[in-house]
Coordinates of C-alpha atoms and ligand atoms in Angstrom, one line a residue:
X20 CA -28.3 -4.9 18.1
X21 CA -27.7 -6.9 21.2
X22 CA -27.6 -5.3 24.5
X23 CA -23.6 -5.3 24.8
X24 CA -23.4 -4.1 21.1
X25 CA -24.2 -0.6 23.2
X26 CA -20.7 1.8 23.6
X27 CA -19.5 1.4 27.1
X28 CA -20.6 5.0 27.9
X29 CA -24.4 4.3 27.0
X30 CA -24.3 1.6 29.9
X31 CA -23.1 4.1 32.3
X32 CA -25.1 4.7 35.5
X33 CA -24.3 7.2 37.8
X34 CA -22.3 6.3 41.1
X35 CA -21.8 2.4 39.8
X36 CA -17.9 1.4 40.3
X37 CA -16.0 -1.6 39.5
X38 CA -13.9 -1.1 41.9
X39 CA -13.6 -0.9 46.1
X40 CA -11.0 0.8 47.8
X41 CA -10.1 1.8 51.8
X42 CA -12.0 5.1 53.1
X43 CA -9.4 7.5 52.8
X44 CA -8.4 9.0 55.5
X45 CA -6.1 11.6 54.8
X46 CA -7.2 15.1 53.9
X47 CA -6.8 16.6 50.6
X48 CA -3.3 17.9 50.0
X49 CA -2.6 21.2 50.5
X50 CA 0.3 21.8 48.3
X51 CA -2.5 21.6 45.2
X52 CA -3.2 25.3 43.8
X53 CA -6.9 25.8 43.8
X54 CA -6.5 26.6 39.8
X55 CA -5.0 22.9 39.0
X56 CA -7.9 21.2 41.2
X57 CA -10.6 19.6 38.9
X58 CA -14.0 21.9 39.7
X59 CA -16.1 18.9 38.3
X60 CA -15.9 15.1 37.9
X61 CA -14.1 13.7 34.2
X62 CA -16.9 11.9 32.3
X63 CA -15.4 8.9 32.4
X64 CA -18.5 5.8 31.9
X65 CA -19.6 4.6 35.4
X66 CA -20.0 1.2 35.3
X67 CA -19.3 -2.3 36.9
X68 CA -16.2 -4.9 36.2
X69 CA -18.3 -7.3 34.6
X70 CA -19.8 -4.2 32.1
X71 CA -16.1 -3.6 31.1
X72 CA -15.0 -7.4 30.7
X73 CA -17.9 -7.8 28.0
X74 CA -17.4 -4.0 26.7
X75 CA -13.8 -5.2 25.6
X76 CA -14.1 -8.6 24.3
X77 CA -17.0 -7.9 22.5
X78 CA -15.2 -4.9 20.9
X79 CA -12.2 -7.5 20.4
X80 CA -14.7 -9.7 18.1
X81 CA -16.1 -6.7 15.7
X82 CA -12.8 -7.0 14.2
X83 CA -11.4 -9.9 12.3
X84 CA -7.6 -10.9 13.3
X85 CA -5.6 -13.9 12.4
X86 CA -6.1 -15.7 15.8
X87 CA -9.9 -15.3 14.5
X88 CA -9.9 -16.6 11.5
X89 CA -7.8 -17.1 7.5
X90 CA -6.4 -13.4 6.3
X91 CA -4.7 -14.0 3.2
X92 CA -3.5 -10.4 2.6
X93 CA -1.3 -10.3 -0.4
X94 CA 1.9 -8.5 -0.1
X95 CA 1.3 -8.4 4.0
X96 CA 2.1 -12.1 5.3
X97 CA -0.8 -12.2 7.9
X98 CA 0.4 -15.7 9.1
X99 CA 0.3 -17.3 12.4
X100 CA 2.5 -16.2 14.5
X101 CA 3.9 -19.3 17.3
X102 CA 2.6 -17.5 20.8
X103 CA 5.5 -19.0 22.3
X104 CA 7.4 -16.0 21.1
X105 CA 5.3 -13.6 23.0
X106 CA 6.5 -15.3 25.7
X107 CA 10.2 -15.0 24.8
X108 CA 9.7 -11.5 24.2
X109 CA 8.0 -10.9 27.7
X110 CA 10.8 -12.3 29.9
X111 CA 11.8 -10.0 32.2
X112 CA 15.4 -10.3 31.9
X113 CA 14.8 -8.4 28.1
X114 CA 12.1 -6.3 28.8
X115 CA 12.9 -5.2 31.5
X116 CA 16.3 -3.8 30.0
X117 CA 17.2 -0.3 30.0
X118 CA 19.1 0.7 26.6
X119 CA 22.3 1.7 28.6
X120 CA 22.4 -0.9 30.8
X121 CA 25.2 -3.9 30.7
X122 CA 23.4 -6.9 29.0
X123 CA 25.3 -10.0 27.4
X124 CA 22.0 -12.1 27.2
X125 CA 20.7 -9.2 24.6
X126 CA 24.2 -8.8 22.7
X127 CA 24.3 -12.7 22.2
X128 CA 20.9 -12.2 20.6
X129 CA 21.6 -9.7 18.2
X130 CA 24.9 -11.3 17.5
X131 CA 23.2 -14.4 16.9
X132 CA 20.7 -12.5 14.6
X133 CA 23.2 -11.0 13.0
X134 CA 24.4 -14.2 12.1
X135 CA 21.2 -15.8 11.1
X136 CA 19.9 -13.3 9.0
X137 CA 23.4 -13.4 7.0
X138 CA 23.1 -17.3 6.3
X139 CA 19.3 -16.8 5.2
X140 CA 20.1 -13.5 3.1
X141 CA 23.8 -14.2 1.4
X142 CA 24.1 -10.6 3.3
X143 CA 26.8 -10.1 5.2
X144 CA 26.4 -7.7 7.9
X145 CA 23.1 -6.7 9.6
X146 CA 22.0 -3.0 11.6
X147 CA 18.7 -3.6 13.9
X148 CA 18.2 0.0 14.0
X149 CA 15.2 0.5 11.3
X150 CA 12.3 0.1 12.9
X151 CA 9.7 -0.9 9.8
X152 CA 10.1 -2.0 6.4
X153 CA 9.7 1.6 5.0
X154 CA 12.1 2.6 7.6
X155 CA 14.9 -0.4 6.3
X156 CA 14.3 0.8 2.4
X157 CA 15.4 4.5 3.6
X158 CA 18.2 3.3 5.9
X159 CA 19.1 1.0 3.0
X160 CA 18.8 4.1 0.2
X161 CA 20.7 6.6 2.6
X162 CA 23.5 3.4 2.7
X163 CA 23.2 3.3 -1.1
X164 CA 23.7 7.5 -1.6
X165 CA 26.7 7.2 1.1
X166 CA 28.6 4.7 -1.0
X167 CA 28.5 6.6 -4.1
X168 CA 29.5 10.1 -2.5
X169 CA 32.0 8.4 -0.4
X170 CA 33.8 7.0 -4.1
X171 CA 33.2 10.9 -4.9
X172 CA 30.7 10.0 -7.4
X173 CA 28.0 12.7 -6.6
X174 CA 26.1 12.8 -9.9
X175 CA 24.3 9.5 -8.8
X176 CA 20.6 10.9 -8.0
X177 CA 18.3 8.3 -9.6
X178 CA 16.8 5.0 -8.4
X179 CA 14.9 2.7 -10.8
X180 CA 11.7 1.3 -9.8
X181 CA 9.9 -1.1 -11.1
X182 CA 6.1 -0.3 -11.9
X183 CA 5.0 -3.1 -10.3
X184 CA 6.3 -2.0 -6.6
X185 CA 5.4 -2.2 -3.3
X186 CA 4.6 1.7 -3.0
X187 CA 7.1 2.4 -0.2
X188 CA 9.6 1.9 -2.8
X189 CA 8.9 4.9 -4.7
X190 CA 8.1 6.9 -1.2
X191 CA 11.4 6.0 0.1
X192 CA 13.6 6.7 -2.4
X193 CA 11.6 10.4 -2.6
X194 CA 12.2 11.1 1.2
X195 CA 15.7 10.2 0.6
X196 CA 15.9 13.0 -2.0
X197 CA 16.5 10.6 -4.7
X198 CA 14.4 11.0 -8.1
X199 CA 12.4 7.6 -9.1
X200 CA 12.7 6.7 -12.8
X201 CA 10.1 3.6 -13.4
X202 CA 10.8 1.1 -15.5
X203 CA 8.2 -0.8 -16.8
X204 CA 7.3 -5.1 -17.3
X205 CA 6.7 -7.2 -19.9
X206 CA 3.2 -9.0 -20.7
X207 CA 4.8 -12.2 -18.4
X208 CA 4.9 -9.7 -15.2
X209 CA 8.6 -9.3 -15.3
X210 CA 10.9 -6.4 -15.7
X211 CA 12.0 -5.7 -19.5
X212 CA 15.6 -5.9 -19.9
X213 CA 15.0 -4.0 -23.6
X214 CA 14.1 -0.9 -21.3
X215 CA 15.8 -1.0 -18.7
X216 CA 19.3 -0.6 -20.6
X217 CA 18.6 2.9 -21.8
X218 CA 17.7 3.9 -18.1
X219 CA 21.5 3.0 -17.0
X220 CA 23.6 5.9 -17.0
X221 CA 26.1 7.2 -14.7
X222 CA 23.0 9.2 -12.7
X223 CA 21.6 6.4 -11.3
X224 CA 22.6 5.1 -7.9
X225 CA 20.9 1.4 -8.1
X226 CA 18.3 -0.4 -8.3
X227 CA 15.0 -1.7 -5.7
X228 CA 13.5 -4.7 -6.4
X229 CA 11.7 -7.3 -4.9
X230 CA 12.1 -10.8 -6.2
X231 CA 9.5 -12.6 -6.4
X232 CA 8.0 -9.1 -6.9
X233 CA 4.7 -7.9 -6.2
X234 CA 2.8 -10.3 -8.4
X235 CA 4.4 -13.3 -6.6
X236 CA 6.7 -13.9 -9.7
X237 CA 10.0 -14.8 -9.9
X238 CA 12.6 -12.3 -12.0
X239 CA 14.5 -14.9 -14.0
X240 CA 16.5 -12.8 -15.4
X241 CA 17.8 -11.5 -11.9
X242 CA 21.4 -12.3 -12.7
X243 CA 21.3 -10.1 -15.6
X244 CA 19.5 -7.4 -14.3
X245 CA 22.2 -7.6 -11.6
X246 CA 25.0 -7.4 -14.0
X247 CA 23.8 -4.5 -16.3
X248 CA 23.1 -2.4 -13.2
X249 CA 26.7 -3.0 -11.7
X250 CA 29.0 -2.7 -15.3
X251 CA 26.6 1.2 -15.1
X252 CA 28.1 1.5 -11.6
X253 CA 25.1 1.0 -9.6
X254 CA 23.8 -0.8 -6.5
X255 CA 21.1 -3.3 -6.1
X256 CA 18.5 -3.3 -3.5
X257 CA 16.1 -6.0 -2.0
X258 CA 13.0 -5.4 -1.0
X259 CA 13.1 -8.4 1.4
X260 CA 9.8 -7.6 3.5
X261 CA 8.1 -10.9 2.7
X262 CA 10.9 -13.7 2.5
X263 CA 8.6 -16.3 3.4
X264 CA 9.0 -18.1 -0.3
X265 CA 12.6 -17.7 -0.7
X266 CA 13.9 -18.6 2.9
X267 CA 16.1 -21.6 2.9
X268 CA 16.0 -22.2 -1.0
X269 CA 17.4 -19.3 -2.7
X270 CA 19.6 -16.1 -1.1
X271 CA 19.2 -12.5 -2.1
X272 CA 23.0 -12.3 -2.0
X273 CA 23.7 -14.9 -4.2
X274 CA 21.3 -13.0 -6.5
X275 CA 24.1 -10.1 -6.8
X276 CA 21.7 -8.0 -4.3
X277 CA 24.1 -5.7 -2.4
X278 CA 21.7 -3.6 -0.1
X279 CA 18.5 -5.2 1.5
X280 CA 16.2 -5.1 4.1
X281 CA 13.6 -7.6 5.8
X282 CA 10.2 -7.5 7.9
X283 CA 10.8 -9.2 10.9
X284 CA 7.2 -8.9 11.4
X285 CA 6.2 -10.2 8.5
X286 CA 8.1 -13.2 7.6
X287 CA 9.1 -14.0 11.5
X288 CA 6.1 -14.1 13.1
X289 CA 5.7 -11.0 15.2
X290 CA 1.7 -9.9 15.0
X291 CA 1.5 -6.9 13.1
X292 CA -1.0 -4.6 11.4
X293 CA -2.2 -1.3 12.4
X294 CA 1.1 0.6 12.5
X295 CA 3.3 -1.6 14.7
X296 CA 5.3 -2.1 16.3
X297 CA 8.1 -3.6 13.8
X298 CA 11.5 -4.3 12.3
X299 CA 13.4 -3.9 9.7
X300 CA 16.8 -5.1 9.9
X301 CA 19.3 -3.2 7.1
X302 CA 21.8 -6.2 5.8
X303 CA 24.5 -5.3 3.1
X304 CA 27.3 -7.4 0.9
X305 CA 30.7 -7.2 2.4
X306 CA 31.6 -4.3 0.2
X307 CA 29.7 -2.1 1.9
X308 CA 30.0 -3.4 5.7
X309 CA 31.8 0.6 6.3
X310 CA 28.7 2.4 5.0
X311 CA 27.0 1.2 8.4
X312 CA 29.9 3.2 10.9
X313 CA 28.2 5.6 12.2
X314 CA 24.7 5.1 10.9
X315 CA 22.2 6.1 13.0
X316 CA 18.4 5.8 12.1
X317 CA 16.7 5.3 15.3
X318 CA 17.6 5.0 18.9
X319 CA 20.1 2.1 20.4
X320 CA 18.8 -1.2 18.7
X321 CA 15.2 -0.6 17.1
X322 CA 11.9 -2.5 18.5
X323 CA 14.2 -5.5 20.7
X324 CA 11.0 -7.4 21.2
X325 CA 10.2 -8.0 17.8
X326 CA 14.2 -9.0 16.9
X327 CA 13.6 -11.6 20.1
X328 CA 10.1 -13.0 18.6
X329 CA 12.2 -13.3 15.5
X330 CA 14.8 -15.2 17.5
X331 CA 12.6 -17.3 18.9
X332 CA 10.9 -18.4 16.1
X333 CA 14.3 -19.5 13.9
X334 CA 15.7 -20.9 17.2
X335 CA 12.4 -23.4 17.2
X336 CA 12.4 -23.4 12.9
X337 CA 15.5 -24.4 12.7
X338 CA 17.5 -24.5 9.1
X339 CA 15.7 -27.4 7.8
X340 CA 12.3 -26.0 8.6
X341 CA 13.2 -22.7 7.9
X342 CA 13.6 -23.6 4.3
X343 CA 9.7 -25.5 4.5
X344 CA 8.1 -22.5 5.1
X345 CA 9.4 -21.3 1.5
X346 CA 8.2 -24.7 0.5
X347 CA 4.4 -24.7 2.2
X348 CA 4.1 -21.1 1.5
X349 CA 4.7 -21.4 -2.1
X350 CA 2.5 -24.9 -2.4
X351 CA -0.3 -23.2 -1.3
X352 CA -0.6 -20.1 -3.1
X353 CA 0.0 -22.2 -6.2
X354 CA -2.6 -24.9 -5.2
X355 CA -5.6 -21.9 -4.1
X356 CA -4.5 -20.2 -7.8
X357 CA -5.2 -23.4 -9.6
X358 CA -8.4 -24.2 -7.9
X359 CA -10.1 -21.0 -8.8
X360 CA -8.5 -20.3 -12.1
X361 CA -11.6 -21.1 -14.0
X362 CA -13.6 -19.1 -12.6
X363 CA -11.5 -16.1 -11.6
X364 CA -9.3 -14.4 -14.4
X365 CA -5.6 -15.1 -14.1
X366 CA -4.1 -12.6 -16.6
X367 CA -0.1 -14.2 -15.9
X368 CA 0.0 -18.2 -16.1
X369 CA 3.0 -20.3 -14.7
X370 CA 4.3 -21.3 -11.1
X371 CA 3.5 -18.2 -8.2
X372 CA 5.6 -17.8 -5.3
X373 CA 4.1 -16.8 -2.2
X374 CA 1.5 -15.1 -3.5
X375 CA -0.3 -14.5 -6.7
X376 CA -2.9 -11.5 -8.2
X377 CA -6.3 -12.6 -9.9
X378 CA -8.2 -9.9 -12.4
X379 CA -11.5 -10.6 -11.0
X380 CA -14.4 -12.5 -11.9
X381 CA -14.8 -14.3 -15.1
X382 CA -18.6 -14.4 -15.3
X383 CA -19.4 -11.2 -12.9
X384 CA -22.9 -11.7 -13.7
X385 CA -23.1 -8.1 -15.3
X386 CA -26.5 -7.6 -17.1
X387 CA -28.7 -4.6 -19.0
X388 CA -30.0 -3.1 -15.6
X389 CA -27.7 -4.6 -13.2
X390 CA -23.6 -4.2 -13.2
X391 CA -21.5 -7.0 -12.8
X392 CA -19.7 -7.6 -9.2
X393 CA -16.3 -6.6 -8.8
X394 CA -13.4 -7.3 -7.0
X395 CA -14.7 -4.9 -3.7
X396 CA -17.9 -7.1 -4.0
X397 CA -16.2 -10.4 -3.5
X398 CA -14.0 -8.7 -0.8
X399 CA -17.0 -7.5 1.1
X400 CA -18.9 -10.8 0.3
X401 CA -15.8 -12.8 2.0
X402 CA -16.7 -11.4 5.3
X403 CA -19.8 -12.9 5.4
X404 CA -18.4 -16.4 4.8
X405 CA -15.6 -15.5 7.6
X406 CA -12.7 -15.0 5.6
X407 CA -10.7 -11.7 5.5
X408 CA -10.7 -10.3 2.2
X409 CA -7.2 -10.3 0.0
X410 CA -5.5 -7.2 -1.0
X411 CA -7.7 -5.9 -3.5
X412 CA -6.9 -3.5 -6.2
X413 CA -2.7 -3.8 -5.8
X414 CA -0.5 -4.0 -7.4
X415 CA -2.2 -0.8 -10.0
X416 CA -0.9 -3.3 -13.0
X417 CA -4.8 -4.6 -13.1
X418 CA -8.2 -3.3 -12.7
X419 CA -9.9 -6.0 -10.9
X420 CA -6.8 -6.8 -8.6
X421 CA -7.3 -9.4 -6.2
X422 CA -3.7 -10.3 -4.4
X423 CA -3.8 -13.7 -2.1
X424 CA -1.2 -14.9 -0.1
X425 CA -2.0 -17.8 2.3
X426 CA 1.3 -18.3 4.1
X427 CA 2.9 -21.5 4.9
X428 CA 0.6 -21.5 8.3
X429 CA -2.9 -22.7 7.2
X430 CA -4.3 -26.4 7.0
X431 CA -5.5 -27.9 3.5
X432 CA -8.8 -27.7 5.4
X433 CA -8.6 -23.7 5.5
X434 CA -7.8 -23.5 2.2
X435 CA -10.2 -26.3 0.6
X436 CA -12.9 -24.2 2.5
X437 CA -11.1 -20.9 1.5
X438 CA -11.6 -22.2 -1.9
X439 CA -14.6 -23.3 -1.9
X440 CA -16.4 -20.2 -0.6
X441 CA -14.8 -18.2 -3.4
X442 CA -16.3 -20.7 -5.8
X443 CA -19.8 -19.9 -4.3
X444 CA -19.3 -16.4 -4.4
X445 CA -18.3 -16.9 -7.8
X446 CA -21.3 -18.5 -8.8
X447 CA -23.5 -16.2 -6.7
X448 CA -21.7 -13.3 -8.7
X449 CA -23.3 -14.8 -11.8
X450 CA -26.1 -15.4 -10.8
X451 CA -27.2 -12.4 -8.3
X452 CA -24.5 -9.6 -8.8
X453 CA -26.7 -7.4 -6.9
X454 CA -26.5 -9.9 -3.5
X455 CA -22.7 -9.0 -3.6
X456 CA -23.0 -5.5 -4.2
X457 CA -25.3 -5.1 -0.9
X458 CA -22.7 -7.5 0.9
X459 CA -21.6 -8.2 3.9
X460 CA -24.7 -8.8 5.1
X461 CA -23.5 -9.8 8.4
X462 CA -20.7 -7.7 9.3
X463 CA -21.0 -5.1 12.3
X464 CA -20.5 -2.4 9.7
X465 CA -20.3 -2.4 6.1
X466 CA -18.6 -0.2 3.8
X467 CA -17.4 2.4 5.8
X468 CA -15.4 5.4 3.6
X469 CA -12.0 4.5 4.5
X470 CA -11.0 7.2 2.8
X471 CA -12.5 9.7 5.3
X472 CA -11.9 7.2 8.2
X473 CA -8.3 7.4 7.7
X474 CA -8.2 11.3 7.0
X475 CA -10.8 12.0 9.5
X476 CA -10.8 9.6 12.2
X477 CA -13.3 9.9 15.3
X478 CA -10.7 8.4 18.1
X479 CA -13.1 9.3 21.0
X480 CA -16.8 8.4 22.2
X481 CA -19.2 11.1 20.7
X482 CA -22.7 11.6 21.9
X483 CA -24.6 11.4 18.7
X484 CA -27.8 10.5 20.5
Ligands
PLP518 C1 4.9 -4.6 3.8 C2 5.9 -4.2 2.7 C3 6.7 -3.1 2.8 C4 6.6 -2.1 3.9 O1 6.8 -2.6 5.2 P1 6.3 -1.7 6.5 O2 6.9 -2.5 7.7 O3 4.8 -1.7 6.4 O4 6.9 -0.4 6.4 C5 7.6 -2.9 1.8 N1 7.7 -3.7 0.7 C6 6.9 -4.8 0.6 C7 7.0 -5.7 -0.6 C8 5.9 -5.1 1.6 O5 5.2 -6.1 1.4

């Protein structure tokens, strides 16, 4: 361990200060009742400015973020994000804005928005209000219930999912008091038409899907999927939260989508992870433009800093680059899935969108006396190499999931070397499975129970010594 490794409260030493300030000379105020006065000092760490500088960074490099290094998170969209839109969100003119206040520059944006997101969509009106993805696929579900009962159509309670979902799909339409009927997909990854037909009766309100869905495959059967839902009366809604492969090539509109919503902080660049803060704007056909009077999901506008990153980044995109990031994006999952298809299982061939899901290892090395290394042991062995792992073990459709997405943002050089590190720990998984299960080796911790972590989490110093 080195020396700065130490928590900031074990360098602590009494009466040290990183600060200097003017004697004071007035005398305590009066007006404070004895009871509210502090009888001893808060045990806060004592310790110099140059102690906290190096407490902080060095706490900033145990994690691994995308300005550190490649994260190819399936189903997340860890890309770079342009810092030029930090910028645009930190003028003061916008952030400085009180909700109630007169402001034309921050209309004009949202207007503009509104207009951008409806050319990249095929939607045709747009509410800023939802303030996450999960948060859009409620708004977008409460939309969807508020149509039917406004026709008088009250018996519409179910909402088809398919199994391969995102699970805030599912989640949504339950808090929305809708019941989920799954429907399930064909060897090829997409959703079977044969079973889905008996599922359309006049109880279901619609449809979610994402397309490509959570494998990174294309429905190409959207068109029909589309039509059998709306001859049974039903809506169709877009999971848009990573439009990365789509954008400028094909619309969710022109798909016969009527709700959808999209991650601003996914697919336009605002940094995200660990809870927030996001966006996720609630667009719908013109057919449904009234179901958005009087919606209300969230106070004033949502997170404005995030719609302005967003801004920002299609205003220096433009239309004709816009549609290149569905082009990169695309060309690179495909090209990572072909260089490591012989020695990682692919269990669905054919062209990948943004993203794609492996089945592990091939050869995992398993033996009499030693098990084979799985999908956590190449995730863990990744960190070693300084690589963020992929989303492992979603979508539930495979046991060995491995899910990699490597955005439009990343050099051929990050991926050749992407690639060629998970070709070493492919070989070293046949021929040492045991060196992966004991892996990382050289992370600051290493395999924490995230289980416990999340239910149980320590947020303060403890004095365990
Ligand atoms: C990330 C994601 C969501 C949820 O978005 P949040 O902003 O995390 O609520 C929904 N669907 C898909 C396909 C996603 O990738």
């Amino acid at each position: 361990m080195k020396y700065y490794d130490k928590l900031i409260f074990e360098l602590s030493k009494e009466g040290r200060k990183g600060y200097s300030l003017p004697v004071n000379k007035f005398p305590a105020s009066p007006e404070l009742p004895l009871q509210l006065q502090r009888a001893s000092a808060l045990p806060l760490p004592e310790v110099s400015e140059p102690d906290v500088v190096r407490h902080y960074n060095n706490l900033s490099q145990m994690n691994f973020g995308v300005d550190t290094g490649f994260y190819p998170l399936g189903s997340c969209t860890m890309k770079y994000n342009p810092k030029i839109n930090e910028e645009a969100a930190a003028l003061p003119g916008f952030n400085a804005l009180h909700p109630l206040q007169e402001a034309p520059a921050a209309e004009k944006v949202l207007e503009d928005m509104n207009q951008f997101l409806a050319a990249i969509t095929g939607m045709h009106k747009f509410t800023f209000m939802p303030c996450a993805g999960a948060h859009g696929e409620l708004t977008g579900l409460m939309i969807m219930r508020s149509y039917h009962m406004g026709r008088g159509d009250f018996g519409r309670t179910k909402v088809i999912v398919p199994d391969s979902a995102h699970g805030t799909n599912p989640a949504s339409a339950a808090v929305c008091g809708l019941e989920v009927v799954q429907v399930k997909s064909l060897e090829n990854g997409r959703i079977d038409i044969e079973a889905l037909k008996p599922l359309l009766d006049s109880s279901v309100a619609g449809i979610m899907m994402t397309n490509p869905n959570t494998l990174g495959l294309f429905e190409t059967e959207i068109k029909t999927i589309a039509r059998l839902v709306h001859e049974a009366g039903g809506l169709l809604y877009y999971d848009g939260a990573n439009m990365n492969p789509l954008m400028g090539v094909v619309r969710p509109g022109d798909m016969g989508f009527d709700i959808m919503h999209l991650n601003l902080h996914k697919t336009f660049s605002t940094p995200h992870g660990g809870g927030g803060p996001g966006s996720g704007p609630v667009g719908v056909a013109k057919h449904l433009v009234g179901c958005l009077d009087g919606l209300k999901v969230s106070g004033f506008h949502g997170n404005f800093g995030v719609i302005l990153r967003a801004y920002a980044y299609i205003l220096t995109l433009g239309r004709e680059n816009l549609r290149k990031v569905g082009e990169y994006s695309v060309l690179s999952a495909n090209f990572i899935k072909e260089s490591l298809k012989d020695v990682y299982k692919l269990p669905i061939e054919g062209v990948c969108k943004h993203e794609f899901v492996f089945d592990g290892l091939i050869d995992d090395g398993a033996r009499e006396d030693v098990p084979g290394a799985t999908t956590l042991d190449v995730a863990k062995r990744l960190l070693d190499y300084g690589f963020h792992a992929p989303t492992i073990y979603f979508p539930l459709l495979f046991h060995q999931a491995l899910m990699i997405e490597p955005t439009e943002t990343e050099s051929k050089e990050t991926l050749d070397a992407f690639i060629a590190v998970m070709r070493k720990i492919a070989a070293e998984a046949a021929a040492d499975p045991a060196l992966l299960h004991a892996a990382p080796h050289n992370a600051v911790i290493s395999r924490p129970d995230e289980t416990a972590a999340a239910r149980n989490p320590i947020l303060k110093y403890q004095d365990t010594l």
